[in-house]
JSON list of C-alpha atoms in Angstrom, two decimals:
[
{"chain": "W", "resi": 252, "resn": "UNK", "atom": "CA", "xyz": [218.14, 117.20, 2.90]},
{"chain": "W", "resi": 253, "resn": "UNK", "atom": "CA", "xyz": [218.78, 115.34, 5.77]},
{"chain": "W", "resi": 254, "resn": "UNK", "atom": "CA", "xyz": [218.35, 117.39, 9.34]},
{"chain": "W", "resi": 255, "resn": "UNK", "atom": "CA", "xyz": [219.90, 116.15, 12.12]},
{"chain": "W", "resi": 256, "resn": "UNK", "atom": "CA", "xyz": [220.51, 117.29, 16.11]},
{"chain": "W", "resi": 257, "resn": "UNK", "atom": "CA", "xyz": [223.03, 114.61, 17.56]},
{"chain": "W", "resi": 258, "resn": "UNK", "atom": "CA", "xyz": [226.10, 113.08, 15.63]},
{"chain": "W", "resi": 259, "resn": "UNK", "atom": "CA", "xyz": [228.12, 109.90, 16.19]},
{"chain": "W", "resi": 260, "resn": "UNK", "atom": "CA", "xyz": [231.69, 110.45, 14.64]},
{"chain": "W", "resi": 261, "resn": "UNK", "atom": "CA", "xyz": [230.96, 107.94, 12.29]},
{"chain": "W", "resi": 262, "resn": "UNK", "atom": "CA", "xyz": [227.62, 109.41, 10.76]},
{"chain": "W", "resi": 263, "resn": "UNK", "atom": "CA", "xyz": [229.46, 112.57, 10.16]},
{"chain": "W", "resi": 264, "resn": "UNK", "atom": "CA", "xyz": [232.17, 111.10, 8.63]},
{"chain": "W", "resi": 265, "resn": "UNK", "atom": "CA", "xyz": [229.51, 109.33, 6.71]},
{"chain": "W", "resi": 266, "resn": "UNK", "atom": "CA", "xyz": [228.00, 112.59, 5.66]},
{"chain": "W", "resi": 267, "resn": "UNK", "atom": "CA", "xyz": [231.30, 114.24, 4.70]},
{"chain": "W", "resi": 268, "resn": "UNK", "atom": "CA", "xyz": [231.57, 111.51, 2.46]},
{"chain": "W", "resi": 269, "resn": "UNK", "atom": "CA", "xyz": [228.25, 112.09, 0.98]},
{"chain": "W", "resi": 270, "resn": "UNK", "atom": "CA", "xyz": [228.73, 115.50, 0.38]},
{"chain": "W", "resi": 271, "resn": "UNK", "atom": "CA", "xyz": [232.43, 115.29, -0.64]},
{"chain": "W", "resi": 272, "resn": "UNK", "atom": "CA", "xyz": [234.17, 112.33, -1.59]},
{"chain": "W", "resi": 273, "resn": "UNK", "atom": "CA", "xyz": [234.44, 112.68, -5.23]},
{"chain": "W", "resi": 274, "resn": "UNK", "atom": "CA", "xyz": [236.16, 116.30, -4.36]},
{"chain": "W", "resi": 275, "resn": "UNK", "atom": "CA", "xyz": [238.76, 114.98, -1.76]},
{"chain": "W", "resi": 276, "resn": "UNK", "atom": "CA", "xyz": [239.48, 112.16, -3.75]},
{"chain": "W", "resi": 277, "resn": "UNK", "atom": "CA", "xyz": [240.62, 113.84, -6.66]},
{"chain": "W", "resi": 278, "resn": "UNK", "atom": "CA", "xyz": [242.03, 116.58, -4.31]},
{"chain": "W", "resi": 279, "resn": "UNK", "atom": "CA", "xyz": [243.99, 113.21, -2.58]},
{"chain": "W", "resi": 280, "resn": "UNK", "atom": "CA", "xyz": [245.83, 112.68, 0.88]},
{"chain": "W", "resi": 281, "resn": "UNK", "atom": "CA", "xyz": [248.47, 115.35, 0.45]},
{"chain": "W", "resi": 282, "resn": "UNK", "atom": "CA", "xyz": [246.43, 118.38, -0.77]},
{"chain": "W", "resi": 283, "resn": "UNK", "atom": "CA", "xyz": [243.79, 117.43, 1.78]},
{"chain": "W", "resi": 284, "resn": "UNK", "atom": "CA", "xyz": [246.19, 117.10, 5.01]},
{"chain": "W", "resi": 285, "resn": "UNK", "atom": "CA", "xyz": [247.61, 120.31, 3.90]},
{"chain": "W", "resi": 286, "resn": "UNK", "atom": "CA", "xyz": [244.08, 122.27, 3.24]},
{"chain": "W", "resi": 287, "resn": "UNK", "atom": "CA", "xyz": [243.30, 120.58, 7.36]},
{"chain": "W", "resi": 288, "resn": "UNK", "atom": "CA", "xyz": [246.11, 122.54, 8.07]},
{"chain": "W", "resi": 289, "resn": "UNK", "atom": "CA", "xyz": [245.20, 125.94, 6.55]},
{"chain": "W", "resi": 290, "resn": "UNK", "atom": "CA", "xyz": [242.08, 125.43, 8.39]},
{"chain": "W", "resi": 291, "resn": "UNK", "atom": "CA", "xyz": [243.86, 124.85, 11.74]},
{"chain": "W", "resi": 292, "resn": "UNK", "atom": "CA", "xyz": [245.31, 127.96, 10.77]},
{"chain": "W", "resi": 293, "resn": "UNK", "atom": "CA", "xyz": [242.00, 129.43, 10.48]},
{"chain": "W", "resi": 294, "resn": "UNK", "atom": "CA", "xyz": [240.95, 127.94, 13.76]},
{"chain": "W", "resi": 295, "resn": "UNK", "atom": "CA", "xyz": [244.34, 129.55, 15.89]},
{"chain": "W", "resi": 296, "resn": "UNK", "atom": "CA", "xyz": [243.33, 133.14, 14.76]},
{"chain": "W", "resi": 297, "resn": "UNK", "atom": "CA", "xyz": [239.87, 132.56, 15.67]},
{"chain": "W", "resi": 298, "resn": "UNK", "atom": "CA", "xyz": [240.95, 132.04, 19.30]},
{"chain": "W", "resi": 299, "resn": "UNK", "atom": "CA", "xyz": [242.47, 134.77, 19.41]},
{"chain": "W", "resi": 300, "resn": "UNK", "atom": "CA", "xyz": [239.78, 136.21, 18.92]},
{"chain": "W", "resi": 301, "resn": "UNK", "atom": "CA", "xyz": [236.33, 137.01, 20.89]},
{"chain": "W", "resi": 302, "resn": "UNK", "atom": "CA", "xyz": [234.46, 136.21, 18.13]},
{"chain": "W", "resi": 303, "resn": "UNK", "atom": "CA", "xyz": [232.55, 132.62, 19.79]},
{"chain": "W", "resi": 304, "resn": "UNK", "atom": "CA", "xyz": [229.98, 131.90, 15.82]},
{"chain": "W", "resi": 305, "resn": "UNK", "atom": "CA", "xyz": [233.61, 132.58, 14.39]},
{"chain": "W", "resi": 306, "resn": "UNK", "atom": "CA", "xyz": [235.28, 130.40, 16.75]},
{"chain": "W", "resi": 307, "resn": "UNK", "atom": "CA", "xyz": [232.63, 127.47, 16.05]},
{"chain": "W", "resi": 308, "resn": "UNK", "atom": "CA", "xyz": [232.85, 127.84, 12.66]},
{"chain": "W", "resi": 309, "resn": "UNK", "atom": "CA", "xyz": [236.39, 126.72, 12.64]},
{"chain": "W", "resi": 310, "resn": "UNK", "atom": "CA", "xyz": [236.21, 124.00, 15.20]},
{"chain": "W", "resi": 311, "resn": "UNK", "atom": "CA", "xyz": [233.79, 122.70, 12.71]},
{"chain": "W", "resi": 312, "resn": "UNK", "atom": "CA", "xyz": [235.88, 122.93, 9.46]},
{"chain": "W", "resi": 313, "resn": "UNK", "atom": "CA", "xyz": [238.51, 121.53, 11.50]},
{"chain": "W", "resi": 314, "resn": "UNK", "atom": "CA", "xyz": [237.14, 118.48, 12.26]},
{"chain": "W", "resi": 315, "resn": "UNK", "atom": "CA", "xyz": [235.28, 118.09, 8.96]},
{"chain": "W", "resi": 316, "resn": "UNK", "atom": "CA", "xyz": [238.62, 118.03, 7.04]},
{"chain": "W", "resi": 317, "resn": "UNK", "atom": "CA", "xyz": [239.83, 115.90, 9.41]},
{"chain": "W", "resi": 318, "resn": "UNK", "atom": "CA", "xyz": [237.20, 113.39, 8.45]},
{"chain": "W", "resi": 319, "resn": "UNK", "atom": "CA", "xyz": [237.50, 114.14, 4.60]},
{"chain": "W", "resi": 320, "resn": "UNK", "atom": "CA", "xyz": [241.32, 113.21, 5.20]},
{"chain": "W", "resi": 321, "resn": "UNK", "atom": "CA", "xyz": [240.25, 109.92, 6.92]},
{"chain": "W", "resi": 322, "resn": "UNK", "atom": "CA", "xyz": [237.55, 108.82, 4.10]},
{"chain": "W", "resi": 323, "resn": "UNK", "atom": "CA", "xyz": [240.48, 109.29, 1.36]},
{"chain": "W", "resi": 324, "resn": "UNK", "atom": "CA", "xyz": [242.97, 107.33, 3.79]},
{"chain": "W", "resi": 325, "resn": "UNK", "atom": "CA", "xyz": [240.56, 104.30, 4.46]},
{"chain": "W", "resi": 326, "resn": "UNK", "atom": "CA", "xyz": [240.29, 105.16, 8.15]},
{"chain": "W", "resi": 327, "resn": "UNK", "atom": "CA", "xyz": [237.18, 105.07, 10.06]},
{"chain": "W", "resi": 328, "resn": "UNK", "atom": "CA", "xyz": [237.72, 107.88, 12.92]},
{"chain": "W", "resi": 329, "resn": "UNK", "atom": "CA", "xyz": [235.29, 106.72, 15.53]},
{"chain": "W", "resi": 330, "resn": "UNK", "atom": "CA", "xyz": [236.66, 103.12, 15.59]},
{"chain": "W", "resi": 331, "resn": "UNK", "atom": "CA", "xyz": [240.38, 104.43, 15.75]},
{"chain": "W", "resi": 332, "resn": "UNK", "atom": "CA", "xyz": [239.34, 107.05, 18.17]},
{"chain": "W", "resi": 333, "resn": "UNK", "atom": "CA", "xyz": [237.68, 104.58, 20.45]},
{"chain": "W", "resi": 334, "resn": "UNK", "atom": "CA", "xyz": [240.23, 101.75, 20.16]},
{"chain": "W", "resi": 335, "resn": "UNK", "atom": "CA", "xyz": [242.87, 104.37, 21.56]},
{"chain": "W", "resi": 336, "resn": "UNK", "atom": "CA", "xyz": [240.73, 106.77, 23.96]},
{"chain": "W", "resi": 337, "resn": "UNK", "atom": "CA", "xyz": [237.65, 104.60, 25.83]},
{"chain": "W", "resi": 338, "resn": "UNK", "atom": "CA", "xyz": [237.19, 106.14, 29.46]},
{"chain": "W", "resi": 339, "resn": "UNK", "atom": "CA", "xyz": [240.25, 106.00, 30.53]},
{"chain": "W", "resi": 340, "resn": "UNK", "atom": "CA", "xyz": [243.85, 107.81, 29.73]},
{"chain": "W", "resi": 341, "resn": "UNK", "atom": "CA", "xyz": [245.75, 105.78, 27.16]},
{"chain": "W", "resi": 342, "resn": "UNK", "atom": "CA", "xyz": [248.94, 106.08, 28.53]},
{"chain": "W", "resi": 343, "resn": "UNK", "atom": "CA", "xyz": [248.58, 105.59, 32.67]},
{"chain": "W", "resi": 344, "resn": "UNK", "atom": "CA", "xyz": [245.13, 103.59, 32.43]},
{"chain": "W", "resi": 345, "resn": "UNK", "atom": "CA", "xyz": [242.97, 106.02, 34.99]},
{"chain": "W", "resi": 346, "resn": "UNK", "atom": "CA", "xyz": [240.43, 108.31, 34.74]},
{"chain": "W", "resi": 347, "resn": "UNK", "atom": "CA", "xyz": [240.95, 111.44, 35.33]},
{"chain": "W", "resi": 348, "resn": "UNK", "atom": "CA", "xyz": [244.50, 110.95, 34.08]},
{"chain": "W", "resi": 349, "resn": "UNK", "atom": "CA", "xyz": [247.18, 110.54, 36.44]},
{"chain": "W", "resi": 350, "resn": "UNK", "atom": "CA", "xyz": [249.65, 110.74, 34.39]},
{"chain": "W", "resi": 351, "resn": "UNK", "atom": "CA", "xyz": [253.20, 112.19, 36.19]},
{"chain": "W", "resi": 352, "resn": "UNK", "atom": "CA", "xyz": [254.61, 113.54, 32.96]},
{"chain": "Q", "resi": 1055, "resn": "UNK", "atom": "CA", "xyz": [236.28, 102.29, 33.71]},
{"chain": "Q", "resi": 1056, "resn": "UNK", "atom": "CA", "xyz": [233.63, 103.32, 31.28]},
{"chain": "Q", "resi": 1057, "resn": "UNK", "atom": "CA", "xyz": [233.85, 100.92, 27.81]},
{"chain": "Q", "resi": 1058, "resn": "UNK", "atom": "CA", "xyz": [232.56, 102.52, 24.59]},
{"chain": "Q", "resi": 1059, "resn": "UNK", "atom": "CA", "xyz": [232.03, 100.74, 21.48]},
{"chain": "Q", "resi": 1060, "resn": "UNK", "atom": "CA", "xyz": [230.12, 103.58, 19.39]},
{"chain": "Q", "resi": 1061, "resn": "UNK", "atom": "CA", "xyz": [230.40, 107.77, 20.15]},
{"chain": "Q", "resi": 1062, "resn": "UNK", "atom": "CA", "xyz": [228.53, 111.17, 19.83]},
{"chain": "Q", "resi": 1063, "resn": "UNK", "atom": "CA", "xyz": [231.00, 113.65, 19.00]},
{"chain": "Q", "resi": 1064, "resn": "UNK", "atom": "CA", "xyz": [229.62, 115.32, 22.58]},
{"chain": "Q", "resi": 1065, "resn": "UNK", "atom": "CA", "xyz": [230.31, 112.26, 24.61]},
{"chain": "Q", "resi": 1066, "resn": "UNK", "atom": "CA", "xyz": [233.44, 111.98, 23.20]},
{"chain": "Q", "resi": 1067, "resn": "UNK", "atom": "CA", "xyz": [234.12, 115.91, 24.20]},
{"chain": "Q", "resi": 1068, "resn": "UNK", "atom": "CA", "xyz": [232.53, 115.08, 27.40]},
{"chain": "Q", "resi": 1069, "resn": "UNK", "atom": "CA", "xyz": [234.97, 111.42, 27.98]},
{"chain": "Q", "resi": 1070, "resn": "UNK", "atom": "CA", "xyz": [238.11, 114.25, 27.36]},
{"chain": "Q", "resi": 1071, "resn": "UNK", "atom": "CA", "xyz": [237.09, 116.61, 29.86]},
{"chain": "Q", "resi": 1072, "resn": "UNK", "atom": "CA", "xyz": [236.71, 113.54, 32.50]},
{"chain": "Q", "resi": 1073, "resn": "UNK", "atom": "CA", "xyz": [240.78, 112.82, 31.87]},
{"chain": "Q", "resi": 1074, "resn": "UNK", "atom": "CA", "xyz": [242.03, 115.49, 30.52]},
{"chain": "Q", "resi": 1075, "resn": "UNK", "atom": "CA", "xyz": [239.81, 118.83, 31.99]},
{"chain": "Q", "resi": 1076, "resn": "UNK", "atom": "CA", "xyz": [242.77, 119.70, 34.88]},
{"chain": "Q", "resi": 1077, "resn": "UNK", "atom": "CA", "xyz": [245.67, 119.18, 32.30]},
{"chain": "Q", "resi": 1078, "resn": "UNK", "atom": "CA", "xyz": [244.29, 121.28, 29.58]},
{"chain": "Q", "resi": 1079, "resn": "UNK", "atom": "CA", "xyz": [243.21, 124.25, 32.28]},
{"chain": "Q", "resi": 1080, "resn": "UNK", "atom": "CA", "xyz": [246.21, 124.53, 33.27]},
{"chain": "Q", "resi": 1081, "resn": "UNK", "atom": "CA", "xyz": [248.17, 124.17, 29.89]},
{"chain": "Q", "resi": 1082, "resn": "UNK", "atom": "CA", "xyz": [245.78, 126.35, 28.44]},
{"chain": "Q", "resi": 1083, "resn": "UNK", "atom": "CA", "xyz": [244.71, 127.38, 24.85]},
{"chain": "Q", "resi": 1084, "resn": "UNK", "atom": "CA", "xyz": [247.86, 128.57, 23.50]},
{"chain": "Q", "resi": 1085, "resn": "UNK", "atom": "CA", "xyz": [249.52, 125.62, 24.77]},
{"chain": "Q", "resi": 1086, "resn": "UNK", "atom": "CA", "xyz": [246.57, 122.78, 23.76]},
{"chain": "Q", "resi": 1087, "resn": "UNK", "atom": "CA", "xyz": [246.62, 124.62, 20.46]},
{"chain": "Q", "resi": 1088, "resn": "UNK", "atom": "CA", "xyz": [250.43, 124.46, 19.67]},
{"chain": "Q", "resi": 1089, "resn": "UNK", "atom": "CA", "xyz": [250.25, 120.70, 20.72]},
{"chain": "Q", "resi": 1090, "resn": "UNK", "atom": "CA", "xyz": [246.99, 120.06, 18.51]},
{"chain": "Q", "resi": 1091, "resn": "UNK", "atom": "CA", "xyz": [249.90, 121.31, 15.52]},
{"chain": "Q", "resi": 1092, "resn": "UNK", "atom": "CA", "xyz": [252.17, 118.75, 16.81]},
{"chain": "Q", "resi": 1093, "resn": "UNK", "atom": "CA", "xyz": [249.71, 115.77, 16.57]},
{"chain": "Q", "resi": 1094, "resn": "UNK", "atom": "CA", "xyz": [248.59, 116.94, 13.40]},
{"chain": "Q", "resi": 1095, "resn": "UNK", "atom": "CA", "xyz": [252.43, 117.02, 12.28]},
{"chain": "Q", "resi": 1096, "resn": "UNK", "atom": "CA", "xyz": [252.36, 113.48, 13.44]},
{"chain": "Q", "resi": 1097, "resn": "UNK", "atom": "CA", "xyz": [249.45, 112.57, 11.81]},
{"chain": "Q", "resi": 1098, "resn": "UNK", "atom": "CA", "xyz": [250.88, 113.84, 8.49]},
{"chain": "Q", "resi": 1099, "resn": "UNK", "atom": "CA", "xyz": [254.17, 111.38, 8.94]},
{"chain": "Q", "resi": 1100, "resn": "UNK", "atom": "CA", "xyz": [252.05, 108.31, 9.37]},
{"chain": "Q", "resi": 1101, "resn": "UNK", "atom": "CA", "xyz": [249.82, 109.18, 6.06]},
{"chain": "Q", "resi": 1102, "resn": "UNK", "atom": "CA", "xyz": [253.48, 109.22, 4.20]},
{"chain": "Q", "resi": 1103, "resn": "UNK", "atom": "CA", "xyz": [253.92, 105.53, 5.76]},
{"chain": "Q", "resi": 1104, "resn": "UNK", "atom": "CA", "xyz": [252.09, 102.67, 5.70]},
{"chain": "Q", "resi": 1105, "resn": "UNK", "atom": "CA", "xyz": [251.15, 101.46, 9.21]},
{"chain": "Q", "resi": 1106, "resn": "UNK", "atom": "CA", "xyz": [247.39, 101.78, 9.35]},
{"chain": "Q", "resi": 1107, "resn": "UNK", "atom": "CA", "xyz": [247.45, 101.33, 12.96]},
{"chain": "Q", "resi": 1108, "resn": "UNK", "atom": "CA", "xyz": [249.94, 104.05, 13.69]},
{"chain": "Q", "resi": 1109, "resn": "UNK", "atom": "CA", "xyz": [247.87, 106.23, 11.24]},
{"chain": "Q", "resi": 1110, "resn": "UNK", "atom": "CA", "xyz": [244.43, 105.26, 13.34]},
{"chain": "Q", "resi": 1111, "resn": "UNK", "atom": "CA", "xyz": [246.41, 106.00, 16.08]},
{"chain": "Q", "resi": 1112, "resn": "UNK", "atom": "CA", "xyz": [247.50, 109.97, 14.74]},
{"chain": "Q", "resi": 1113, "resn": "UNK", "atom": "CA", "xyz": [244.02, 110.56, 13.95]},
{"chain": "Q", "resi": 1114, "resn": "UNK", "atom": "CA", "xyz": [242.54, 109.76, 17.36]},
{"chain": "Q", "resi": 1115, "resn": "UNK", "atom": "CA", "xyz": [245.17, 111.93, 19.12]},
{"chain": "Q", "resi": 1116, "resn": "UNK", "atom": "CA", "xyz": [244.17, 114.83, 16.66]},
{"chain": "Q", "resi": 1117, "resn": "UNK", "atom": "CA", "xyz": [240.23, 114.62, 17.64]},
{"chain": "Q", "resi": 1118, "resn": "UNK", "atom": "CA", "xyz": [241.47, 114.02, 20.88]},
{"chain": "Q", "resi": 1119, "resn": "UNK", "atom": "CA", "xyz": [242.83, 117.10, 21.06]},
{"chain": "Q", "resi": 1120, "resn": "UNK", "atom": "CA", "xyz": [240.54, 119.24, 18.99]},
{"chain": "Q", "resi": 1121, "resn": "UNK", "atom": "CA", "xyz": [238.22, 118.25, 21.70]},
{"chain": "Q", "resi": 1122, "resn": "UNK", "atom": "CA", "xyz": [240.41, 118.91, 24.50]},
{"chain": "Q", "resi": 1123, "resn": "UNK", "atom": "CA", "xyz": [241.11, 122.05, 22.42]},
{"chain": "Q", "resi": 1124, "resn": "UNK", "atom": "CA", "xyz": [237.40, 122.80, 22.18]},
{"chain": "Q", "resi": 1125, "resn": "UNK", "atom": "CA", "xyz": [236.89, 122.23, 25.92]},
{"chain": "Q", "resi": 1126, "resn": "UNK", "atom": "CA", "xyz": [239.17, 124.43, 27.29]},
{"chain": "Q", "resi": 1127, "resn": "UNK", "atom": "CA", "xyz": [237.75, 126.95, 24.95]},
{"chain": "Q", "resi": 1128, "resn": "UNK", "atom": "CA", "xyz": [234.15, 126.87, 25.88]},
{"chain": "Q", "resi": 1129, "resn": "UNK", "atom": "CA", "xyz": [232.63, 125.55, 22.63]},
{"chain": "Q", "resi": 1130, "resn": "UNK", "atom": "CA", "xyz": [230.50, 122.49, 21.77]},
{"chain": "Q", "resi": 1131, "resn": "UNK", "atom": "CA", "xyz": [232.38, 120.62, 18.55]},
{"chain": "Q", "resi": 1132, "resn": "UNK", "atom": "CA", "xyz": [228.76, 118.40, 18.34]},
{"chain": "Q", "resi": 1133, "resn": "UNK", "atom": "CA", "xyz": [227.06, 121.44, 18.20]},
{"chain": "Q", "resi": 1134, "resn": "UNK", "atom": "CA", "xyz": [229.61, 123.82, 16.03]},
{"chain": "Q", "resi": 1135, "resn": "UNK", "atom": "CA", "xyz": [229.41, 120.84, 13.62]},
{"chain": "Q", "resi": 1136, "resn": "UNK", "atom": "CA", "xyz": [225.87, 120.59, 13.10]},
{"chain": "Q", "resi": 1137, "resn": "UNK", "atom": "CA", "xyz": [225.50, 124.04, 12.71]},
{"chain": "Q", "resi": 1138, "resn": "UNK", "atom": "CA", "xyz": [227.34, 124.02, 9.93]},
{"chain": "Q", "resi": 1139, "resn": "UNK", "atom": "CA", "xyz": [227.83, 120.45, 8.15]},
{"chain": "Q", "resi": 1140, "resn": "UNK", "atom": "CA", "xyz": [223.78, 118.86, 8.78]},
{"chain": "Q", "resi": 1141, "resn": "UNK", "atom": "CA", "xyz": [223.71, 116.77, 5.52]},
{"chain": "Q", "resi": 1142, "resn": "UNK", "atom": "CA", "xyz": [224.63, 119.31, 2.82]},
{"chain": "Q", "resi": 1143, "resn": "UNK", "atom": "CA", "xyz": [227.43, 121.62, 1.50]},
{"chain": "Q", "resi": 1144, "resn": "UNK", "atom": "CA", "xyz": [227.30, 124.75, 3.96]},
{"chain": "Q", "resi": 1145, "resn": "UNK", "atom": "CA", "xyz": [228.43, 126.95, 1.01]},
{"chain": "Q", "resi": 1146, "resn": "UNK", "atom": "CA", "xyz": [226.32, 125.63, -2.26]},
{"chain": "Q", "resi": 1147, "resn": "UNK", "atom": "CA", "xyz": [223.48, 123.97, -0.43]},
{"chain": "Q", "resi": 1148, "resn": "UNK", "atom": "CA", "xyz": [223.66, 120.59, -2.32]},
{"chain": "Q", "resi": 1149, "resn": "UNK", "atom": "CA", "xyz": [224.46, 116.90, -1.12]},
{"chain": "Q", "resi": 1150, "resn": "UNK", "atom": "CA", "xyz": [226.76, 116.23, -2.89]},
{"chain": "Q", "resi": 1151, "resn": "UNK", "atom": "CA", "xyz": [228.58, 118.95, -3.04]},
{"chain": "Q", "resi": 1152, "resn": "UNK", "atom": "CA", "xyz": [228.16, 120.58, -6.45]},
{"chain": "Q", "resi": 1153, "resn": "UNK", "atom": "CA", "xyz": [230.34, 123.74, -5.60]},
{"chain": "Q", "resi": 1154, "resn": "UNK", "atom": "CA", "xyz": [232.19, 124.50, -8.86]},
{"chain": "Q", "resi": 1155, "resn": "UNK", "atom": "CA", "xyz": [235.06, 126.15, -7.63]}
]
């Protein structure tokens, strides 16, 4: 078992694929986009809850079938995540945003 | 202008509040939330194509958001993760995964 306290994005997509790739492979893109969304979902009711451990819990599916879905569509989620977002807003180049819109 | 070229989940949570913290307030959860569905609507149009960089591009604007999401919500998404993906399957213990449902 491997413990950890800290997480880059692309160690824990690393680890989902460790623990799940064989699984979301044979699950495939579509059934695995559409079980991210029954977990988003999940995640909406939790907010409207009070419940914060319940609230956590889905935050963390969420984003751990988001990077199942990236593993089985050849995307690494840290380096497409930094390419777009790095410090500053994509779209009007400051930070804090300035964007108008 | 702060350049990245590797990221903690946290200091990617962190980066979005810097931009993003005033916008989301004000938008709030319900709002953040319903525009977390839209990227992830997005997302699932570029997995039907075959533009890897517009793909890339859908999944950074869905962590993007889950974080902004998360923020505006009060919860850590480093720390919800670990709590409940830290190198094995949260329901059957193993790595991999040897749930056999």
């Amino acid at each position: 078992m491997e413990l950890v306290n800290n997480m880059h994005i692309h160690e824990f997509q690393e680890m989902m694929k460790r623990l799940y790739i064989q699984r979301d492979s044979k699950r495939g893109v579509t059934g695995t986009y559409n079980w991210l969304l029954d977990e988003l979902g999940e995640l909406g009711e939790a907010l409207e809850g009070k419940d914060k451990e319940a609230t956590e819990n889905e935050f963390a599916d969420a984003i751990a079938w988001l990077a199942s879905l990236a593993n089985i569509s050849g995307i690494d989620l840290e380096s497409a995540t930094i390419q777009k977002y790095s410090g500053k807003c994509p779209k009007c180049q400051n930070s804090p945003c300035q964007c108008t819109f």
